[in-house]
mmCIF file of C-alpha atoms in Angstrom:
data_model
loop_
_atom_site.group_PDB
_atom_site.id
_atom_site.type_symbol
_atom_site.label_atom_id
_atom_site.label_comp_id
_atom_site.label_asym_id
_atom_site.label_seq_id
_atom_site.Cartn_x
_atom_site.Cartn_y
_atom_site.Cartn_z
ATOM 1 C CA MET I 1 72.858 181.446 -30.907
ATOM 2 C CA LEU I 2 71.346 178.071 -30.088
ATOM 3 C CA ALA I 3 73.598 176.266 -32.563
ATOM 4 C CA LYS I 4 76.722 177.776 -30.994
ATOM 5 C CA PHE I 5 75.450 177.132 -27.471
ATOM 6 C CA PHE I 6 74.711 173.440 -28.009
ATOM 7 C CA ALA I 7 77.906 172.891 -30.003
ATOM 8 C CA ALA I 8 79.914 174.119 -27.019
ATOM 9 C CA ALA I 9 77.786 172.849 -24.127
ATOM 10 C CA SER I 10 76.875 169.466 -25.629
ATOM 11 C CA SER I 11 80.009 168.389 -27.472
ATOM 12 C CA GLU I 12 80.552 164.766 -28.382
ATOM 13 C CA SER I 13 82.929 164.288 -25.441
ATOM 14 C CA SER I 14 80.408 165.672 -22.956
ATOM 15 C CA VAL I 15 77.603 163.578 -24.462
ATOM 16 C CA ARG I 16 79.687 160.431 -24.077
ATOM 17 C CA ALA I 17 80.472 161.365 -20.458
ATOM 18 C CA VAL I 18 76.792 161.857 -19.628
ATOM 19 C CA MET I 19 75.904 158.583 -21.382
ATOM 20 C CA ALA I 20 78.233 156.778 -18.988
ATOM 21 C CA SER I 21 76.794 158.465 -15.874
ATOM 22 C CA ASP I 22 74.143 156.943 -13.625
ATOM 23 C CA SER I 23 71.477 159.543 -14.388
ATOM 24 C CA GLY I 24 72.035 159.900 -18.130
ATOM 25 C CA VAL I 25 71.063 163.588 -17.842
ATOM 26 C CA ASP I 26 73.319 166.625 -18.138
ATOM 27 C CA GLU I 27 72.095 168.456 -15.042
ATOM 28 C CA ALA I 28 74.279 171.523 -15.586
ATOM 29 C CA LEU I 29 73.069 171.955 -19.167
ATOM 30 C CA TRP I 30 69.459 171.581 -18.054
ATOM 31 C CA ARG I 31 69.846 174.362 -15.492
ATOM 32 C CA ARG I 32 71.415 176.633 -18.105
ATOM 33 C CA LEU I 33 68.465 176.060 -20.425
ATOM 34 C CA GLY I 34 66.058 177.122 -17.691
ATOM 35 C CA ASP I 35 67.857 180.001 -15.990
ATOM 36 C CA ASP I 36 68.395 183.555 -17.166
ATOM 37 C CA GLU I 37 71.268 182.555 -19.479
ATOM 38 C CA LEU I 38 68.827 181.165 -22.065
ATOM 39 C CA GLY I 39 65.421 180.625 -20.452
ATOM 40 C CA VAL I 40 64.109 178.504 -23.305
ATOM 41 C CA LEU I 41 62.200 175.829 -21.351
ATOM 42 C CA GLY I 42 59.066 177.966 -21.171
ATOM 43 C CA LEU I 43 59.070 179.591 -24.589
ATOM 44 C CA HIS I 44 55.601 178.199 -25.343
ATOM 45 C CA VAL I 45 54.255 178.485 -21.776
ATOM 46 C CA PRO I 46 51.855 181.353 -20.936
ATOM 47 C CA THR I 47 53.370 184.236 -18.994
ATOM 48 C CA GLU I 48 51.073 183.665 -15.994
ATOM 49 C CA TYR I 49 52.912 180.380 -15.393
ATOM 50 C CA GLY I 50 56.394 181.856 -15.735
ATOM 51 C CA GLY I 51 56.796 181.266 -19.474
ATOM 52 C CA ALA I 52 57.569 183.590 -22.365
ATOM 53 C CA GLY I 53 54.137 183.274 -24.000
ATOM 54 C CA HIS I 54 55.437 182.429 -27.483
ATOM 55 C CA GLY I 55 54.344 179.590 -29.760
ATOM 56 C CA PHE I 56 55.491 176.047 -30.343
ATOM 57 C CA GLY I 57 57.573 177.198 -33.308
ATOM 58 C CA GLU I 58 60.063 178.904 -30.997
ATOM 59 C CA LEU I 59 60.466 175.753 -28.905
ATOM 60 C CA ALA I 60 60.897 173.684 -32.074
ATOM 61 C CA LEU I 61 64.069 175.656 -32.849
ATOM 62 C CA VAL I 62 65.485 174.562 -29.495
ATOM 63 C CA LEU I 63 64.465 170.959 -30.118
ATOM 64 C CA ALA I 64 66.155 170.929 -33.519
ATOM 65 C CA GLU I 65 69.473 172.223 -32.175
ATOM 66 C CA ALA I 66 69.291 169.874 -29.189
ATOM 67 C CA GLY I 67 68.723 167.000 -31.628
ATOM 68 C CA ALA I 68 71.691 168.105 -33.707
ATOM 69 C CA SER I 69 74.002 167.759 -30.699
ATOM 70 C CA LEU I 70 72.214 164.778 -29.078
ATOM 71 C CA ALA I 71 71.872 166.889 -25.928
ATOM 72 C CA CYS I 72 71.227 164.652 -22.913
ATOM 73 C CA VAL I 73 68.460 166.749 -21.368
ATOM 74 C CA PRO I 74 64.743 165.988 -20.799
ATOM 75 C CA LEU I 75 63.432 168.535 -23.301
ATOM 76 C CA LEU I 76 61.022 166.099 -24.933
ATOM 77 C CA SER I 77 59.795 164.554 -21.697
ATOM 78 C CA SER I 78 59.474 167.614 -19.469
ATOM 79 C CA ALA I 79 59.296 170.707 -21.703
ATOM 80 C CA VAL I 80 57.042 169.066 -24.306
ATOM 81 C CA LEU I 81 55.073 166.039 -23.087
ATOM 82 C CA ALA I 82 54.542 166.894 -19.428
ATOM 83 C CA THR I 83 54.117 170.627 -20.056
ATOM 84 C CA THR I 84 51.586 170.026 -22.835
ATOM 85 C CA ALA I 85 49.658 167.603 -20.617
ATOM 86 C CA LEU I 86 49.414 170.201 -17.874
ATOM 87 C CA LEU I 87 48.324 172.954 -20.254
ATOM 88 C CA CYS I 88 45.787 170.770 -22.087
ATOM 89 C CA SER I 89 44.275 169.504 -18.827
ATOM 90 C CA GLY I 90 42.723 172.901 -18.142
ATOM 91 C CA ASP I 91 43.696 172.551 -14.476
ATOM 92 C CA GLU I 92 44.847 176.074 -13.627
ATOM 93 C CA GLN I 93 45.742 175.172 -10.055
ATOM 94 C CA ALA I 94 48.049 172.348 -11.170
ATOM 95 C CA CYS I 95 49.623 174.549 -13.867
ATOM 96 C CA ALA I 96 50.299 177.311 -11.339
ATOM 97 C CA ARG I 97 51.892 174.808 -8.961
ATOM 98 C CA TRP I 98 54.040 172.757 -11.307
ATOM 99 C CA LEU I 99 54.878 174.835 -14.396
ATOM 100 C CA PRO I 100 56.952 177.690 -12.868
ATOM 101 C CA PRO I 101 59.668 175.377 -11.442
ATOM 102 C CA MET I 102 59.625 173.310 -14.643
ATOM 103 C CA VAL I 103 60.115 176.459 -16.722
ATOM 104 C CA ALA I 104 62.968 177.572 -14.450
ATOM 105 C CA GLY I 105 64.729 174.233 -14.814
ATOM 106 C CA THR I 106 64.625 173.528 -11.070
ATOM 107 C CA SER I 107 62.118 170.712 -11.458
ATOM 108 C CA ARG I 108 61.588 168.015 -14.084
ATOM 109 C CA ALA I 109 58.433 166.149 -15.039
ATOM 110 C CA ALA I 110 57.797 162.942 -16.954
ATOM 111 C CA LEU I 111 54.688 161.574 -18.666
ATOM 112 C CA ALA I 112 53.913 157.943 -17.796
ATOM 113 C CA VAL I 113 51.544 156.505 -20.422
ATOM 114 C CA HIS I 114 53.117 153.398 -21.966
ATOM 115 C CA GLU I 115 52.099 150.097 -20.347
ATOM 116 C CA PRO I 116 53.676 146.676 -20.925
ATOM 117 C CA GLY I 117 52.062 145.113 -23.980
ATOM 118 C CA ARG I 118 49.862 148.145 -24.766
ATOM 119 C CA ALA I 119 52.303 150.570 -26.427
ATOM 120 C CA TRP I 120 51.261 154.249 -26.552
ATOM 121 C CA GLN I 121 47.526 153.780 -26.078
ATOM 122 C CA VAL I 122 45.500 156.502 -24.415
ATOM 123 C CA ASP I 123 43.195 154.093 -22.553
ATOM 124 C CA PRO I 124 45.181 152.584 -19.644
ATOM 125 C CA ALA I 125 44.310 149.089 -18.484
ATOM 126 C CA GLY I 126 47.053 147.971 -16.113
ATOM 127 C CA CYS I 127 47.280 151.131 -14.006
ATOM 128 C CA ARG I 128 44.239 151.872 -11.850
ATOM 129 C CA ALA I 129 43.278 154.766 -9.605
ATOM 130 C CA THR I 130 41.231 154.269 -6.453
ATOM 131 C CA ARG I 131 39.412 157.071 -4.680
ATOM 132 C CA SER I 132 38.944 157.359 -0.925
ATOM 133 C CA GLY I 133 37.188 160.595 -0.052
ATOM 134 C CA ASP I 134 39.146 163.400 -1.708
ATOM 135 C CA ALA I 135 42.329 161.317 -2.018
ATOM 136 C CA TRP I 136 43.434 159.085 -4.899
ATOM 137 C CA THR I 137 45.944 156.243 -4.950
ATOM 138 C CA LEU I 138 47.550 154.594 -7.984
ATOM 139 C CA THR I 139 48.443 150.946 -8.482
ATOM 140 C CA GLY I 140 50.071 149.529 -11.608
ATOM 141 C CA THR I 141 53.143 149.729 -13.806
ATOM 142 C CA LYS I 142 54.273 152.072 -16.561
ATOM 143 C CA SER I 143 57.181 151.267 -18.868
ATOM 144 C CA TYR I 144 59.437 153.223 -21.247
ATOM 145 C CA VAL I 145 58.866 156.434 -19.301
ATOM 146 C CA LEU I 146 61.159 159.028 -20.874
ATOM 147 C CA ASP I 147 63.566 160.377 -18.232
ATOM 148 C CA GLY I 148 61.329 158.801 -15.612
ATOM 149 C CA ALA I 149 64.091 157.730 -13.237
ATOM 150 C CA GLY I 150 65.160 161.304 -12.465
ATOM 151 C CA ALA I 151 61.859 163.169 -12.738
ATOM 152 C CA ASP I 152 60.505 165.106 -9.747
ATOM 153 C CA ILE I 153 56.898 165.012 -10.960
ATOM 154 C CA LEU I 154 55.091 162.189 -12.723
ATOM 155 C CA ILE I 155 51.968 162.689 -14.821
ATOM 156 C CA VAL I 156 50.296 159.297 -14.975
ATOM 157 C CA SER I 157 47.334 157.939 -16.899
ATOM 158 C CA ALA I 158 45.115 155.504 -15.016
ATOM 159 C CA SER I 159 41.682 153.949 -15.335
ATOM 160 C CA THR I 160 38.868 155.134 -13.057
ATOM 161 C CA PRO I 161 35.106 154.468 -12.892
ATOM 162 C CA ASP I 162 34.673 157.703 -14.883
ATOM 163 C CA GLY I 163 37.091 156.582 -17.593
ATOM 164 C CA PRO I 164 40.789 157.166 -18.293
ATOM 165 C CA SER I 165 42.109 160.018 -16.141
ATOM 166 C CA LEU I 166 45.382 161.826 -15.523
ATOM 167 C CA PHE I 167 47.080 162.234 -12.166
ATOM 168 C CA THR I 168 50.086 164.100 -10.827
ATOM 169 C CA VAL I 169 52.387 162.232 -8.476
ATOM 170 C CA ASP I 170 55.290 163.428 -6.359
ATOM 171 C CA ALA I 171 58.034 161.081 -7.558
ATOM 172 C CA ALA I 172 59.707 161.143 -4.142
ATOM 173 C CA GLY I 173 56.542 159.985 -2.370
ATOM 174 C CA PRO I 174 55.893 156.534 -0.892
ATOM 175 C CA GLY I 175 54.680 153.574 -2.911
ATOM 176 C CA ILE I 176 56.775 154.344 -6.013
ATOM 177 C CA GLU I 177 59.472 152.074 -7.398
ATOM 178 C CA ARG I 178 61.592 153.253 -10.339
ATOM 179 C CA ARG I 179 63.996 151.145 -12.377
ATOM 180 C CA ALA I 180 66.177 152.329 -15.241
ATOM 181 C CA MET I 181 65.581 150.292 -18.408
ATOM 182 C CA PRO I 182 68.272 149.207 -20.868
ATOM 183 C CA THR I 183 68.015 151.265 -24.057
ATOM 184 C CA LEU I 184 69.577 151.172 -27.500
ATOM 185 C CA ASP I 185 70.071 154.939 -27.435
ATOM 186 C CA LEU I 186 72.087 155.782 -24.326
ATOM 187 C CA THR I 187 71.474 159.505 -24.824
ATOM 188 C CA ARG I 188 67.775 159.072 -23.951
ATOM 189 C CA PRO I 189 67.192 157.221 -20.651
ATOM 190 C CA MET I 190 63.915 155.440 -19.943
ATOM 191 C CA ALA I 191 62.464 153.891 -16.824
ATOM 192 C CA GLU I 192 59.887 151.388 -15.630
ATOM 193 C CA ILE I 193 57.801 152.773 -12.779
ATOM 194 C CA SER I 194 55.610 150.733 -10.438
ATOM 195 C CA PHE I 195 52.968 152.311 -8.227
ATOM 196 C CA HIS I 196 51.870 150.575 -5.044
ATOM 197 C CA ALA I 197 48.930 152.565 -3.668
ATOM 198 C CA ALA I 198 50.896 155.743 -4.400
ATOM 199 C CA THR I 199 49.268 159.014 -3.347
ATOM 200 C CA SER I 200 48.226 161.147 -6.317
ATOM 201 C CA GLN I 201 46.155 164.150 -7.322
ATOM 202 C CA LEU I 202 43.606 164.235 -10.120
ATOM 203 C CA LEU I 203 44.745 166.421 -13.027
ATOM 204 C CA GLY I 204 41.862 168.169 -14.757
ATOM 205 C CA THR I 205 38.576 166.312 -14.719
ATOM 206 C CA ALA I 206 38.018 162.577 -14.313
ATOM 207 C CA GLY I 207 37.577 160.749 -17.605
ATOM 208 C CA SER I 208 39.330 163.392 -19.721
ATOM 209 C CA ALA I 209 42.671 161.633 -20.232
ATOM 210 C CA ALA I 210 41.949 160.203 -23.684
ATOM 211 C CA SER I 211 41.314 163.564 -25.359
ATOM 212 C CA VAL I 212 44.216 165.239 -23.534
ATOM 213 C CA LEU I 213 46.678 162.446 -24.352
ATOM 214 C CA GLU I 214 45.675 162.415 -28.028
ATOM 215 C CA GLN I 215 46.688 166.071 -28.204
ATOM 216 C CA VAL I 216 49.847 165.513 -26.152
ATOM 217 C CA LEU I 217 51.076 162.602 -28.259
ATOM 218 C CA ARG I 218 50.427 164.472 -31.505
ATOM 219 C CA VAL I 219 52.442 167.437 -30.251
ATOM 220 C CA GLY I 220 55.059 164.974 -29.007
ATOM 221 C CA CYS I 221 55.339 163.403 -32.469
ATOM 222 C CA ILE I 222 55.898 166.821 -34.040
ATOM 223 C CA ALA I 223 58.452 167.763 -31.371
ATOM 224 C CA LEU I 224 60.281 164.504 -31.999
ATOM 225 C CA ALA I 225 60.200 165.185 -35.748
ATOM 226 C CA ALA I 226 61.809 168.597 -35.131
ATOM 227 C CA GLU I 227 64.533 166.824 -33.150
ATOM 228 C CA GLN I 228 65.001 164.321 -35.960
ATOM 229 C CA VAL I 229 65.358 167.064 -38.565
ATOM 230 C CA GLY I 230 67.997 168.787 -36.448
ATOM 231 C CA ALA I 231 69.916 165.533 -36.101
ATOM 232 C CA ALA I 232 69.560 164.747 -39.813
ATOM 233 C CA GLY I 233 70.902 168.179 -40.764
ATOM 234 C CA HIS I 234 73.961 167.680 -38.559
ATOM 235 C CA VAL I 235 74.572 164.213 -39.980
ATOM 236 C CA LEU I 236 74.358 165.586 -43.531
ATOM 237 C CA GLU I 237 76.961 168.236 -42.690
ATOM 238 C CA THR I 238 79.228 165.582 -41.160
ATOM 239 C CA ALA I 239 78.960 163.335 -44.210
ATOM 240 C CA THR I 240 79.548 166.075 -46.785
ATOM 241 C CA GLU I 241 82.495 167.516 -44.851
ATOM 242 C CA TYR I 242 84.119 164.096 -44.746
ATOM 243 C CA ALA I 243 83.428 163.613 -48.458
ATOM 244 C CA ARG I 244 85.198 166.910 -49.200
ATOM 245 C CA THR I 245 88.280 166.233 -47.083
ATOM 246 C CA ARG I 246 88.833 162.464 -47.336
ATOM 247 C CA ILE I 247 91.361 161.841 -50.113
ATOM 248 C CA GLN I 248 91.448 158.494 -51.884
ATOM 249 C CA PHE I 249 93.244 157.682 -55.143
ATOM 250 C CA GLY I 250 94.534 161.244 -55.132
ATOM 251 C CA ARG I 251 91.143 162.998 -55.059
ATOM 252 C CA PRO I 252 88.331 163.775 -52.554
ATOM 253 C CA ILE I 253 85.886 160.883 -52.286
ATOM 254 C CA GLY I 254 83.060 163.385 -52.811
ATOM 255 C CA SER I 255 84.124 163.620 -56.438
ATOM 256 C CA PHE I 256 83.245 159.960 -57.010
ATOM 257 C CA GLN I 257 79.836 159.512 -58.536
ATOM 258 C CA ALA I 258 78.494 156.978 -56.015
ATOM 259 C CA VAL I 259 79.421 159.146 -53.016
ATOM 260 C CA LYS I 260 78.239 162.323 -54.733
ATOM 261 C CA HIS I 261 74.839 160.819 -55.520
ATOM 262 C CA ARG I 262 74.418 159.479 -51.982
ATOM 263 C CA CYS I 263 75.128 162.904 -50.499
ATOM 264 C CA ALA I 264 72.706 164.499 -52.956
ATOM 265 C CA ASP I 265 69.976 162.044 -51.961
ATOM 266 C CA MET I 266 70.636 162.836 -48.295
ATOM 267 C CA LEU I 267 70.311 166.561 -49.026
ATOM 268 C CA VAL I 268 66.928 166.084 -50.731
ATOM 269 C CA THR I 269 65.700 163.914 -47.849
ATOM 270 C CA VAL I 270 66.648 166.507 -45.226
ATOM 271 C CA ALA I 271 65.118 169.360 -47.244
ATOM 272 C CA MET I 272 61.812 167.525 -47.574
ATOM 273 C CA ALA I 273 61.823 166.625 -43.875
ATOM 274 C CA ARG I 274 62.254 170.298 -42.982
ATOM 275 C CA GLY I 275 59.246 171.188 -45.099
ATOM 276 C CA VAL I 276 57.096 168.521 -43.443
ATOM 277 C CA VAL I 277 58.098 169.701 -39.969
ATOM 278 C CA THR I 278 57.455 173.352 -40.804
ATOM 279 C CA HIS I 279 53.904 172.483 -41.847
ATOM 280 C CA ALA I 280 53.398 170.441 -38.666
ATOM 281 C CA ILE I 281 54.678 173.244 -36.427
ATOM 282 C CA MET I 282 52.188 175.601 -38.050
ATOM 283 C CA ALA I 283 49.447 173.081 -37.235
ATOM 284 C CA VAL I 284 50.378 173.154 -33.529
ATOM 285 C CA ASP I 285 50.354 176.950 -33.484
ATOM 286 C CA GLY I 286 47.126 177.130 -35.496
ATOM 287 C CA LEU I 287 48.656 179.042 -38.391
ATOM 288 C CA GLY I 288 47.569 179.120 -42.032
ATOM 289 C CA GLU I 289 46.028 176.168 -43.830
ATOM 290 C CA ALA I 290 47.653 173.745 -41.382
ATOM 291 C CA ALA I 291 45.532 174.984 -38.463
ATOM 292 C CA ASP I 292 42.912 172.215 -38.722
ATOM 293 C CA ASP I 293 45.297 169.412 -39.642
ATOM 294 C CA LEU I 294 47.078 168.544 -36.378
ATOM 295 C CA ALA I 295 46.323 164.804 -36.524
ATOM 296 C CA VAL I 296 47.314 164.580 -40.198
ATOM 297 C CA SER I 297 50.393 166.748 -39.721
ATOM 298 C CA ALA I 298 51.593 164.754 -36.718
ATOM 299 C CA ALA I 299 51.258 161.411 -38.503
ATOM 300 C CA MET I 300 52.931 162.773 -41.626
ATOM 301 C CA ALA I 301 55.815 164.375 -39.692
ATOM 302 C CA LYS I 302 56.482 161.351 -37.498
ATOM 303 C CA SER I 303 56.401 158.840 -40.339
ATOM 304 C CA TYR I 304 58.491 160.848 -42.815
ATOM 305 C CA CYS I 305 61.063 162.328 -40.449
ATOM 306 C CA SER I 306 61.658 159.004 -38.699
ATOM 307 C CA GLN I 307 62.488 157.377 -42.011
ATOM 308 C CA ALA I 308 64.480 160.428 -43.128
ATOM 309 C CA LEU I 309 66.796 160.411 -40.104
ATOM 310 C CA PHE I 310 67.274 156.650 -40.366
ATOM 311 C CA ASP I 311 68.190 156.859 -44.055
ATOM 312 C CA VAL I 312 70.540 159.812 -43.574
ATOM 313 C CA ALA I 313 72.220 158.253 -40.531
ATOM 314 C CA ALA I 314 72.741 155.008 -42.452
ATOM 315 C CA GLY I 315 74.064 156.958 -45.453
ATOM 316 C CA ASN I 316 76.505 158.780 -43.185
ATOM 317 C CA ILE I 317 77.986 155.467 -42.080
ATOM 318 C CA GLN I 318 78.386 154.399 -45.705
ATOM 319 C CA VAL I 319 80.108 157.662 -46.656
ATOM 320 C CA HIS I 320 82.574 157.241 -43.793
ATOM 321 C CA GLY I 321 83.253 153.626 -44.675
ATOM 322 C CA GLY I 322 85.068 151.501 -42.095
ATOM 323 C CA ILE I 323 85.586 154.276 -39.560
ATOM 324 C CA GLY I 324 81.841 154.906 -39.493
ATOM 325 C CA PHE I 325 81.286 151.508 -37.904
ATOM 326 C CA THR I 326 83.602 152.106 -34.971
ATOM 327 C CA TRP I 327 82.612 153.010 -31.413
ATOM 328 C CA GLU I 328 85.026 155.945 -31.482
ATOM 329 C CA HIS I 329 83.148 157.732 -34.264
ATOM 330 C CA SER I 330 79.922 159.666 -33.664
ATOM 331 C CA ALA I 331 78.087 158.067 -36.605
ATOM 332 C CA HIS I 332 76.759 155.190 -34.517
ATOM 333 C CA LEU I 333 75.327 157.583 -31.906
ATOM 334 C CA TYR I 334 73.111 159.202 -34.532
ATOM 335 C CA PHE I 335 72.205 155.859 -36.070
ATOM 336 C CA LYS I 336 71.028 154.585 -32.680
ATOM 337 C CA ARG I 337 69.095 157.800 -32.082
ATOM 338 C CA ALA I 338 67.488 157.325 -35.512
ATOM 339 C CA LYS I 339 66.399 153.784 -34.744
ATOM 340 C CA SER I 340 65.088 154.536 -31.245
ATOM 341 C CA THR I 341 63.150 157.645 -32.271
ATOM 342 C CA ALA I 342 61.632 155.806 -35.228
ATOM 343 C CA LEU I 343 59.970 153.452 -32.725
ATOM 344 C CA LEU I 344 59.033 156.063 -30.121
ATOM 345 C CA PHE I 345 55.297 156.942 -30.160
ATOM 346 C CA GLY I 346 54.774 154.329 -32.877
ATOM 347 C CA ASP I 347 56.845 153.341 -35.891
ATOM 348 C CA PRO I 348 56.487 154.946 -39.353
ATOM 349 C CA ALA I 349 54.234 152.138 -40.604
ATOM 350 C CA ALA I 350 51.747 152.704 -37.777
ATOM 351 C CA HIS I 351 51.600 156.424 -38.491
ATOM 352 C CA ARG I 352 51.203 155.873 -42.228
ATOM 353 C CA LEU I 353 48.266 153.579 -41.459
ATOM 354 C CA ALA I 354 46.764 156.257 -39.215
ATOM 355 C CA LEU I 355 47.360 158.853 -41.931
ATOM 356 C CA ALA I 356 45.511 156.693 -44.441
ATOM 357 C CA GLY I 357 42.579 156.519 -42.038
ATOM 358 C CA TYR I 358 42.536 160.297 -41.527
ATOM 359 C CA LEU I 359 42.514 160.808 -45.293
ATOM 360 C CA GLY I 360 39.750 158.259 -45.849
ATOM 361 C CA ALA I 361 41.895 155.689 -47.645
ATOM 362 C CA ALA I 362 41.385 152.964 -45.062
#
């Protein structure tokens, strides 16, 4: 059902149209994902907050199909990162306020963690929160905020006397300046957000941001890996279909050994990536032997699936030959998605280094 839905609602022509728009988000598609037609934005959200009460595995299916069609919707930013931050904060009042409209698709949230020169670190330095009585204000800048320019709610990490803390901010409030950033992948908009004594509310308890963000970013890595596997599977289908139908020297190019071997290598890569992601999804949901391996599973999934999508997307261009290099063909859209997602939340080398540390090899 999801495959058919995204194939129709997020076709290549519609993706290109949204890429050229000011917002970079398919608003109509986002509403359809949240309303009664599908209602998939809250699959993993508890029923008391308007969700379906299922696990992360159900949401991962949506992420994979959205990745296959390069759907221009803030699934990763709002339905995964921001939603996980709210749930992990333990702040029931904030969850009850913000999650129901997010689940319904009438409101979008973005997680603002990345700071200039500090990458995806959980201890903010440039953004500071100041308390005056019961009120908090934020001052500082966050960069590469996924879908930050159009978000209604911002979840921001900031330093406080009690340590790194999380805050919710009404994006339409005073003291907030948002600027869209140029990106390699036009299907995934990012923004730089500056706070100038912006009014905010503490999320959870002061000083708890580091532990919450560690969990959020690990889940985010696994969600991104599910997206990458969906995209890689679509690219493999595109390459093999072209190899079957493109005739050269009187025979399909897929019958030539070099092309045949490349497609076979792509198939093995995608199959292994699916296995890695399946294990990681089980870790998020606390199932089987993967239950205690979230950190290991996240690093493994992000490092392997990032490289897998990059290799398959590059192989797809080679199979298509000259036409694969043109703007008119979809191959470059997936190649750019592969490159941008490989860098998001840390590149494969950084996650392999972290994996070595988790396993005691470094």
